[in-house]
Coordinates of C-alpha atoms and ligand atoms in Angstrom, one line a residue:
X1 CA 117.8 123.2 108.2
X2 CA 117.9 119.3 107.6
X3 CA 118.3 118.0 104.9
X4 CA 118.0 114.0 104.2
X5 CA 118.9 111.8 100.7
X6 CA 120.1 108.7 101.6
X7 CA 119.8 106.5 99.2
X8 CA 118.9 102.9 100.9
X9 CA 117.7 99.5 99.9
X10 CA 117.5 96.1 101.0
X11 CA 119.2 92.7 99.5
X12 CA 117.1 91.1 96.2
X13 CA 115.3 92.6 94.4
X14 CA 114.1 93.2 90.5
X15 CA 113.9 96.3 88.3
X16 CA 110.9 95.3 86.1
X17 CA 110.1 98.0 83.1
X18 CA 107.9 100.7 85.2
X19 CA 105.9 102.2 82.9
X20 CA 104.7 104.9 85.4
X21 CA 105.5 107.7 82.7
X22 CA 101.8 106.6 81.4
X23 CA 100.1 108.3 84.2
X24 CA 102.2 110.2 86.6
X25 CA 101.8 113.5 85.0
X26 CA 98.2 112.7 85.3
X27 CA 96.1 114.7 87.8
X28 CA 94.0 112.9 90.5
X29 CA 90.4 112.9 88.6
X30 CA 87.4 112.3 89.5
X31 CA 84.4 109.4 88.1
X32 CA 81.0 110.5 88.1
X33 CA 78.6 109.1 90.3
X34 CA 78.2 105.6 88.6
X35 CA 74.4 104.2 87.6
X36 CA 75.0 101.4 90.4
X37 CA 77.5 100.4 93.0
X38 CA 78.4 97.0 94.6
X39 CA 79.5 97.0 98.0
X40 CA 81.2 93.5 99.5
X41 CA 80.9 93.6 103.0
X42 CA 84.3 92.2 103.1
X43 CA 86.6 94.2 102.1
X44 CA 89.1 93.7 104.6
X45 CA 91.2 91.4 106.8
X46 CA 88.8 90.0 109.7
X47 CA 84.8 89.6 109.7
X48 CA 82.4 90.3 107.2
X49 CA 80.5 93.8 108.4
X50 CA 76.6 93.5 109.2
X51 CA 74.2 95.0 106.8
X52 CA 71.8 97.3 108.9
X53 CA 69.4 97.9 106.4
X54 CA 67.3 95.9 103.9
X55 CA 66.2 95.9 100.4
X56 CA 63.9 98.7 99.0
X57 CA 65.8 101.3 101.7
X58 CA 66.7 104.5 100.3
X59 CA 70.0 105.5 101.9
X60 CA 72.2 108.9 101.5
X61 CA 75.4 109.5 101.1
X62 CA 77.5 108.4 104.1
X63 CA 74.7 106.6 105.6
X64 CA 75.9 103.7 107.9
X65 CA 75.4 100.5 105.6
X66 CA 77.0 97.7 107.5
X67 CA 78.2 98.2 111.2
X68 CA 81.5 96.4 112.2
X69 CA 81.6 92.8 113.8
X70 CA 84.2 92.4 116.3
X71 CA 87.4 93.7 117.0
X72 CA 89.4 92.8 113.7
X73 CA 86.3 94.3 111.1
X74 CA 84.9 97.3 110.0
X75 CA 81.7 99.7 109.1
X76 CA 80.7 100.4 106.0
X77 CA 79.4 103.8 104.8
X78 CA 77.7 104.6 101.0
X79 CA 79.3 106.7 99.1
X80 CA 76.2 107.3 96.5
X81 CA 72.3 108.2 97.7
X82 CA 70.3 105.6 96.2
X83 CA 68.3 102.4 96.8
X84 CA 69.2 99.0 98.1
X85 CA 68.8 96.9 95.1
X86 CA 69.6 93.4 96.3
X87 CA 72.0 92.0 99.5
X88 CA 73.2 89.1 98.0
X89 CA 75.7 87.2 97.0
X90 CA 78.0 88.8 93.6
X91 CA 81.7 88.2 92.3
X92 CA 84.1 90.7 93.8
X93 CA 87.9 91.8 92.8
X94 CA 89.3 89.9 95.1
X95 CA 89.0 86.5 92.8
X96 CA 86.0 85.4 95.3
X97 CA 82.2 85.6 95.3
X98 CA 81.0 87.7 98.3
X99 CA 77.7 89.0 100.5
X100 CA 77.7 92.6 98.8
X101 CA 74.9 95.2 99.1
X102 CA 73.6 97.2 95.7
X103 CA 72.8 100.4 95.3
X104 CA 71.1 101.8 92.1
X105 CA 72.3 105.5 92.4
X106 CA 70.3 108.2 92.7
X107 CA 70.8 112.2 92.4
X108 CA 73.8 112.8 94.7
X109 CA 72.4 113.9 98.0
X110 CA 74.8 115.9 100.0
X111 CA 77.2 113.7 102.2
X112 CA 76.2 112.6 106.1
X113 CA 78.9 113.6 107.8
X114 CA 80.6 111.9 110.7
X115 CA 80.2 114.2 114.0
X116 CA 82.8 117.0 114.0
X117 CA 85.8 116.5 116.3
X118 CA 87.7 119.2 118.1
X119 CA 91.2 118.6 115.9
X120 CA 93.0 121.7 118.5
X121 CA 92.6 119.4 121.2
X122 CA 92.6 115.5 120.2
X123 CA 93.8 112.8 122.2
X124 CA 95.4 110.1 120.8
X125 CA 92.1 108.2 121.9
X126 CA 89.7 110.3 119.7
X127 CA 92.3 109.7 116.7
X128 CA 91.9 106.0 116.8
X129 CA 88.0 106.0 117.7
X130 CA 87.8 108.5 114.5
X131 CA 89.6 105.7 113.0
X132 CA 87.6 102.7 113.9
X133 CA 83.9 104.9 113.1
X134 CA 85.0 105.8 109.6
X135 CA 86.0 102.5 108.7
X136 CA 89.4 103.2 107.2
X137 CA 91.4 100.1 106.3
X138 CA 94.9 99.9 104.8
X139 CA 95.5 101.0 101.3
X140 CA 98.9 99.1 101.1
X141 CA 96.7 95.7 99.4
X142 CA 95.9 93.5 102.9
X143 CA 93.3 96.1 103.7
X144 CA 93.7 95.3 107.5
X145 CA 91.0 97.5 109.9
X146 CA 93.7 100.8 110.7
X147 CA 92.0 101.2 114.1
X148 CA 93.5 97.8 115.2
X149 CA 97.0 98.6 113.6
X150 CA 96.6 102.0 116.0
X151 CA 96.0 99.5 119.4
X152 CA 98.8 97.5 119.3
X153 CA 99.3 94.9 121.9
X154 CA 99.9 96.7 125.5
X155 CA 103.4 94.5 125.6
X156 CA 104.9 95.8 122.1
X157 CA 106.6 99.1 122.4
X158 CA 106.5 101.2 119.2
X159 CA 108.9 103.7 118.8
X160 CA 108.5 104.3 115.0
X161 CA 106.1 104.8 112.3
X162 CA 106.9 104.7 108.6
X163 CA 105.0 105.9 105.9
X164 CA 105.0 103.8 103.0
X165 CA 105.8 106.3 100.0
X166 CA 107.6 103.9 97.9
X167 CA 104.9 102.6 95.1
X168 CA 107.5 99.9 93.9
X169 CA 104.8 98.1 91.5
X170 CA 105.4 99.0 88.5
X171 CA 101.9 101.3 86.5
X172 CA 100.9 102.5 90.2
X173 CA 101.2 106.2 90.5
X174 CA 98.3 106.8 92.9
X175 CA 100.2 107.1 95.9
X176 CA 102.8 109.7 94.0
X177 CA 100.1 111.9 92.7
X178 CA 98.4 111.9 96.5
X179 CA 102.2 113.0 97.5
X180 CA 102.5 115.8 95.3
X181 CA 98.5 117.1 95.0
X182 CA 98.3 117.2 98.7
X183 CA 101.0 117.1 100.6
X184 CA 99.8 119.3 103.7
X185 CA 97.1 116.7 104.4
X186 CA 99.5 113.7 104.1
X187 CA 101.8 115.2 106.5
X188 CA 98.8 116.4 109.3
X189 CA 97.6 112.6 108.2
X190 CA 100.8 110.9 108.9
X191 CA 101.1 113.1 112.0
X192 CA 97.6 111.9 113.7
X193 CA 99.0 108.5 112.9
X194 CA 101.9 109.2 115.0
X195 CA 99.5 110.9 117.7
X196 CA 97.5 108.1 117.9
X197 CA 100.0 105.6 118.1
X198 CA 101.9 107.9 121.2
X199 CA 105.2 107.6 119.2
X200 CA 107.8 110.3 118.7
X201 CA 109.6 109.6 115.5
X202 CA 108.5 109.1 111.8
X203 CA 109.8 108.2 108.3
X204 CA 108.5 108.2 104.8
X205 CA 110.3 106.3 102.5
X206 CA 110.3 107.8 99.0
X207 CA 111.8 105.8 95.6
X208 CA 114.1 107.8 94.1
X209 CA 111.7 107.8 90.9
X210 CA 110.0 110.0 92.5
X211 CA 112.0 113.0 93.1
X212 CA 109.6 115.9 92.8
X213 CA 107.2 114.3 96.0
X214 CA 110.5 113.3 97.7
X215 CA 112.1 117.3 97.5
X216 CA 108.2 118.5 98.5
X217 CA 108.1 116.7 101.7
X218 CA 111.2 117.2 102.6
X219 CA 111.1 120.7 102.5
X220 CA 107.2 120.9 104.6
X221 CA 109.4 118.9 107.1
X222 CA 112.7 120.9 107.3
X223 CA 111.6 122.4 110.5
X224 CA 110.0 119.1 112.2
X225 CA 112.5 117.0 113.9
X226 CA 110.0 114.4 114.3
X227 CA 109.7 113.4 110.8
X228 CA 112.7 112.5 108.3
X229 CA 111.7 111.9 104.5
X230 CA 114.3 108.8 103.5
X231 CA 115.2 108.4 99.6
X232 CA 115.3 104.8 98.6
X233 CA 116.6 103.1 95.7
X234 CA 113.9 102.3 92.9
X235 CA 114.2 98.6 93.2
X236 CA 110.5 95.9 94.0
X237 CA 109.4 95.1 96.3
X238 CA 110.7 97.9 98.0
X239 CA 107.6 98.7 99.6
X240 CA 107.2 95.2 100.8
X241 CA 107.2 95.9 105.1
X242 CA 110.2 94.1 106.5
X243 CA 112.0 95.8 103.1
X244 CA 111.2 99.0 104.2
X245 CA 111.7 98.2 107.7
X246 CA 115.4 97.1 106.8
X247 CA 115.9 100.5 104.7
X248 CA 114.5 102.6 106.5
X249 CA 115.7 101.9 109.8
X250 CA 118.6 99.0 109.4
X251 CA 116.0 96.6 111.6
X252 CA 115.2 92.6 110.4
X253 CA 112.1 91.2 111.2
X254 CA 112.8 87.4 111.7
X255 CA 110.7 85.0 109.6
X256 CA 107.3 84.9 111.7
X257 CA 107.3 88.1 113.3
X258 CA 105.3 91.3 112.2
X259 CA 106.8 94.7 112.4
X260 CA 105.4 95.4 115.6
X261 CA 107.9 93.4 117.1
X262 CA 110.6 95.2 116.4
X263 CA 108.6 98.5 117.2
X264 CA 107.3 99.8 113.8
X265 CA 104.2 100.3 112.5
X266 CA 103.6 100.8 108.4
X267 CA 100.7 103.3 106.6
X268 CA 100.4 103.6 103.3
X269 CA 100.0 106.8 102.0
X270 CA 96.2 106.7 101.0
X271 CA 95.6 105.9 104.3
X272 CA 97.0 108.6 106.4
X273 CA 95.2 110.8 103.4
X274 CA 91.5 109.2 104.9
X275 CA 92.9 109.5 108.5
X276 CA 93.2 113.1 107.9
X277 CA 89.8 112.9 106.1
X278 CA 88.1 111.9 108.8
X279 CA 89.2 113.5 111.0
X280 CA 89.7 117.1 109.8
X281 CA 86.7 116.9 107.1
X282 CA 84.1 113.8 109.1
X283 CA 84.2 111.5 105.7
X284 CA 84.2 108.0 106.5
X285 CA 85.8 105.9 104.0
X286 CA 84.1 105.9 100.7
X287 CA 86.2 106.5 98.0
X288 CA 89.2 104.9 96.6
X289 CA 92.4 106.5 94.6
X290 CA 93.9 104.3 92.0
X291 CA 95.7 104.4 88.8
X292 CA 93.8 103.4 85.9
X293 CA 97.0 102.2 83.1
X294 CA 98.5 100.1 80.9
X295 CA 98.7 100.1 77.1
X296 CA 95.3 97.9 76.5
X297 CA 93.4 100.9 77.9
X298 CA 92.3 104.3 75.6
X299 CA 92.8 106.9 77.7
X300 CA 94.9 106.1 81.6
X301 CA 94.3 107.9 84.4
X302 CA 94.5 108.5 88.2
X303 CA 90.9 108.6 89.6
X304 CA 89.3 109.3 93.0
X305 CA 86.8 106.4 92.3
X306 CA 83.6 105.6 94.6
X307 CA 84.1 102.7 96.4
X308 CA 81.7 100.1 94.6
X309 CA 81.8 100.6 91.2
X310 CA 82.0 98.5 88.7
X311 CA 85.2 98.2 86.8
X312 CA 83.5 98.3 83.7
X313 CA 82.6 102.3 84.5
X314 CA 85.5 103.0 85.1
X315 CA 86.9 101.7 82.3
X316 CA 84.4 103.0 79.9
X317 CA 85.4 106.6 81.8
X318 CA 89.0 105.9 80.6
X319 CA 87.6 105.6 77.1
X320 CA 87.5 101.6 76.8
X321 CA 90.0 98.9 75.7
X322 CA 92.9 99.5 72.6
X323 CA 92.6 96.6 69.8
X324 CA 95.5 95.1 71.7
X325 CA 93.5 94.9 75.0
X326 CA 94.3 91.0 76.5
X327 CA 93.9 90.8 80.1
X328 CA 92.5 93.1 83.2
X329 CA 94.4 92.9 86.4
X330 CA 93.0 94.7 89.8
X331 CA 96.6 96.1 91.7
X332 CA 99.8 95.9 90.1
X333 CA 101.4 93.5 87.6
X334 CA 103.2 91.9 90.3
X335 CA 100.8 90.8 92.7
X336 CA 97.7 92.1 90.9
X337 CA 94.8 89.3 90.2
X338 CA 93.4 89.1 86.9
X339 CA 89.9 89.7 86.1
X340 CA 87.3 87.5 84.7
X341 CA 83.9 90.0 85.5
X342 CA 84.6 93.2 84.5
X343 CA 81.4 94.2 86.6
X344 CA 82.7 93.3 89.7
X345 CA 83.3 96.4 92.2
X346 CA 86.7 97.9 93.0
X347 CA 87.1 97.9 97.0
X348 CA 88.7 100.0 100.0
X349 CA 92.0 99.0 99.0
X350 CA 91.6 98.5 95.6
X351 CA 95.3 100.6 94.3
X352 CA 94.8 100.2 90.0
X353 CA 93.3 98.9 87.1
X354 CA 95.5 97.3 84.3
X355 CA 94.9 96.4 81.3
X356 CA 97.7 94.9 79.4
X357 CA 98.5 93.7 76.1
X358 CA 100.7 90.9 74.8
X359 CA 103.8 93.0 75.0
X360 CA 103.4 93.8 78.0
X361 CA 102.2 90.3 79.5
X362 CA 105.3 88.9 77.9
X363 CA 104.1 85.8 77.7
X364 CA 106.2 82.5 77.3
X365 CA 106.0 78.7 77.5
X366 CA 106.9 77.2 81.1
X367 CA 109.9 74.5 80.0
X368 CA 112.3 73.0 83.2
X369 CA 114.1 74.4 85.7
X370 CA 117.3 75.5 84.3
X371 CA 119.3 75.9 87.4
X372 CA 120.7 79.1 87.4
X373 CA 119.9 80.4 90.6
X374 CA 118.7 83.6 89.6
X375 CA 115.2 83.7 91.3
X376 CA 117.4 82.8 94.7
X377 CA 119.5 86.0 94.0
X378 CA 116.3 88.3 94.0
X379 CA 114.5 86.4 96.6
X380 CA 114.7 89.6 98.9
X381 CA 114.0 87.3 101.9
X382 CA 116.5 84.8 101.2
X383 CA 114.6 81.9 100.3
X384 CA 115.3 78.9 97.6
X385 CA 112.0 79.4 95.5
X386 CA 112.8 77.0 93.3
X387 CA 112.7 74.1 95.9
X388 CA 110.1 75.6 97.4
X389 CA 108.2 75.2 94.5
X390 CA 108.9 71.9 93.6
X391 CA 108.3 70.9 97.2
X392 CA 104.6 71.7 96.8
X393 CA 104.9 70.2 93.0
X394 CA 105.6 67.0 95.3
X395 CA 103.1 67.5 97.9
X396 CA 106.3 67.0 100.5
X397 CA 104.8 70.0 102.3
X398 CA 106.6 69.2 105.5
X399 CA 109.6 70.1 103.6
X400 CA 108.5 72.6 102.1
X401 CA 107.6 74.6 105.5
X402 CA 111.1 73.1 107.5
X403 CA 112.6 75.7 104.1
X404 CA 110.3 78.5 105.2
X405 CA 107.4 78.3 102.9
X406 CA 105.5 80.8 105.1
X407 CA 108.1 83.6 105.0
X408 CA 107.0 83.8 101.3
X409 CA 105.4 87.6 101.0
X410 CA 104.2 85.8 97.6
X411 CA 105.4 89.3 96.2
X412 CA 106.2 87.4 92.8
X413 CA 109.9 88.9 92.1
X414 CA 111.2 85.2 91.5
X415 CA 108.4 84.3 89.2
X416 CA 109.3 87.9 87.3
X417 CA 113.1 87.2 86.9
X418 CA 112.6 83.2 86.2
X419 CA 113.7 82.5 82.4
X420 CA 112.0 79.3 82.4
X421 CA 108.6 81.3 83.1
X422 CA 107.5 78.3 85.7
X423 CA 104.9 79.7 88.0
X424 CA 106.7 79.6 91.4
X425 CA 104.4 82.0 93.1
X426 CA 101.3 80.0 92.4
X427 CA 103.4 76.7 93.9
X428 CA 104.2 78.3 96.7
X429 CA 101.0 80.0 96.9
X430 CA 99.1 76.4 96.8
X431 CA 101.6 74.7 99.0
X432 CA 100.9 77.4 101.8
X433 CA 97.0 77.0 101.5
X434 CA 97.3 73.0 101.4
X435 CA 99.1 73.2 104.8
X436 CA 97.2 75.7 106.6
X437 CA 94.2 73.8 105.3
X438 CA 95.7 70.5 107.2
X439 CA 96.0 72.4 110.2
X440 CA 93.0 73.7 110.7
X441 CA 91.3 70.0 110.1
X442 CA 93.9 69.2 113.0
Ligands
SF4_501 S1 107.4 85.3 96.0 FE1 108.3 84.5 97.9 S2 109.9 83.1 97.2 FE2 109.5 84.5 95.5 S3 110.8 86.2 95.7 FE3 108.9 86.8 96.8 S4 109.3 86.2 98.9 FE4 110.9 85.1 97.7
SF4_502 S1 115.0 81.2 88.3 FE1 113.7 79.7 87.4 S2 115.1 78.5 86.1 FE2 116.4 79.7 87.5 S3 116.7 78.3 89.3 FE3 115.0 79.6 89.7 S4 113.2 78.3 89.1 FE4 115.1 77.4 88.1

């Protein structure tokens, strides 16, 4: 019998208020099929898919919308039967204006399913072309194409995978509800992963807020050697990678370098959950889980949401806004973007909905730097935010990269802790786009 609880963590670090308790007794529920859905066909790192039909086409449910384009993109499937509305240009959750195609839903047909694989004998090979076909891309926020996190490089040698159980944001409790509600088809999930990528050893790292999924893994594991559930202190952004990395399996990853060079690979959990999806059941990636939360909404929830919809229907589904409703932020509070078209579609990767009030926006005037060092303390990859800020104030962006603007995960813990409320995120934030922008002008 094995039996794991260390408790580790990484250097930095915040503990902003959670307020998880408003929805992690909540059962995964599910919208109805909304009147219309929006499909950008971006929705993840790399190319924009293809649209392979046209307006006026009545489609079905799991009908092959948009076929991938290149190696670093995927398809794009409909979750709803319906008609194609329009393929054209509408605002998205991702802050930008995108090619999308729109559906105006029809009676649910029943869903096209991919082709049924022989699961008793896969090969790591029909794992990752499953993979690629269904479209899955990382739930973790990048949304990067899974298939090409499942082919690394032929000269990188992986030797571990980590699930990414932690859900440090604070609100989310998607990725805890998919731990406890379903836990065998995580693990055969997080197992194909492993398959697929040829490796022998996993980890899921669990916040120790999270006790119940942590002591329910652990024991569907006791008798696997292959898989150790690791108990983390509750502590953002612990589930930033080269944070878990570090707790997980005492490994850095220098500024620069991805996990794949010191031999890991990261899932989130939602992801291993469509792996096993597509695999065991044929569904290609339609549907998104996310928590649905904060104390400007009626009624909070966790949802198994089309992919598509509008956030509007899904807030209306949560019973609308409170009279202290202020702002609507797609993700988490810390590296969430806030809304301005409340019709725009939720995506692949798309985690929560907020919407927060004044309390918990905490909002207060920017005044001067006051020295005190704090957001260099939590900086959990040892930067100087503060210079690095005021570096891109200054537009002295050679400066600003010679002190290592780009190993800025922009996860936002410095702005958090930062008693003169200055906005170092979005500094550093525009100084990295200014610079990249230079260098691709040459
Ligand atoms: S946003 Fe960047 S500078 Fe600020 S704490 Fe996170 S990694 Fe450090
Ligand atoms: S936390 Fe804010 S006030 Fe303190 S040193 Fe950093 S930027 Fe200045």
């Amino acid at each position: 019998m094995k039996f794991f609880s260390r408790q580790k963590s990484f250097k930095g670090g915040i503990h902003p208020v959670e307020y998880k308790r408003l929805t992690s007794n909540l059962p995964i529920d599910k919208l109805p099929i909304p009147s219309k859905i929006i499909l950008p066909l971006s929705q993840h790192i790399g190319a924009p898919s293809i649209p392979i039909v046209n307006k006026k086409d009545e489609v079905v449910a799991g009908q092959l919308l948009a076929k991938q384009n290149g190696p670093i993109s995927v398809p794009i499937y409909s979750p709803v039967a319906g008609k194609v509305l329009s393929i054209g240009i509408e605002d998205t959750v991702s802050s930008f204006a995108k090619e999308c195609i729109t559906i105006q839903c029809t009676e649910n047909s029943e869903l096209n399913q991919l082709p049924k694989l022989d699961v008793d004998n896969i090969t790591s090979t029909m794992i990752r072309d499953r993979v690629q076909l269904a479209g899955i891309v990382g739930q973790g926020g990048a949304a990067f194409p899974t298939y090409f996190k499942l082919t690394p490089p032929k000269d990188k040698i992986i030797d571990y995978v980590i699930l990414n159980g932690s859900e440090c944001e604070p609100y989310l409790t998607r990725d805890y509800r998919l731990m406890i509600e379903r836990p065998n088809d995580l693990i055969i999930g997080f197992k194909l992963i492993m398959r697929a990528l040829n490796v022998e050893k996993g980890a899921i790292g669990i916040e120790d807020n999270k006790e119940d999924a942590y002591e329910i893994l652990n024991n569907l594991v006791q008798d696997d050697d292959s898989i150790e559930i690791f108990k983390l202190k509750t502590k953002y952004p612990q589930g930033a990678e080269k944070m878990l990395i570090n707790a997980v399996l005492d490994r850095e990853v220098p500024p620069g370098k991805l996990p794949l060079d010191v031999g890991v690979v990261i899932q989130n959990i939602g992801t291993a959950i469509s792996i096993f999806e597509a695999v065991y059941w044929g569904i290609p990636q339609i549907s998104a889980t996310l928590t649905v939360s904060g104390l400007g909404i009626k009624t909070p929830k966790n949802l198994s949401v089309p992919i598509g919809t509008p956030i509007i229907d899904i807030l209306d589904y949560c019973g609308g806004f409170t009279d202290k409703a202020k702002r609507v932020v797609v993700g988490g509070p810390m590296m969430g973007i806030t809304q301005h078209n409340l019709n725009a579609p939720i995506m692949k990767a798309t985690s929560g909905i907020l919407v927060l009030t004044e309390e918990e926006i905490n909002k207060v005037e920017e005044t001067n730097c006051l020295r005190c060092g704090k957001c260099i303390e939590v900086c959990p990859v040892n930067l100087t935010p503060t210079k690095l800020a005021r570096f891109s104030q200054l537009e002295r962006f050679a400066d600003a990269e010679e002190n290592g603007i780009f190993t800025c995960m922009e996860c936002g813990t410095c702005a958090y802790i930062c008693p003169a409320n200055i906005q170092l995120v979005q500094w550093i934030a525009f100084g990295k786009n200014k610079i990249s922008l230079a260098k691709k002008a040459g």
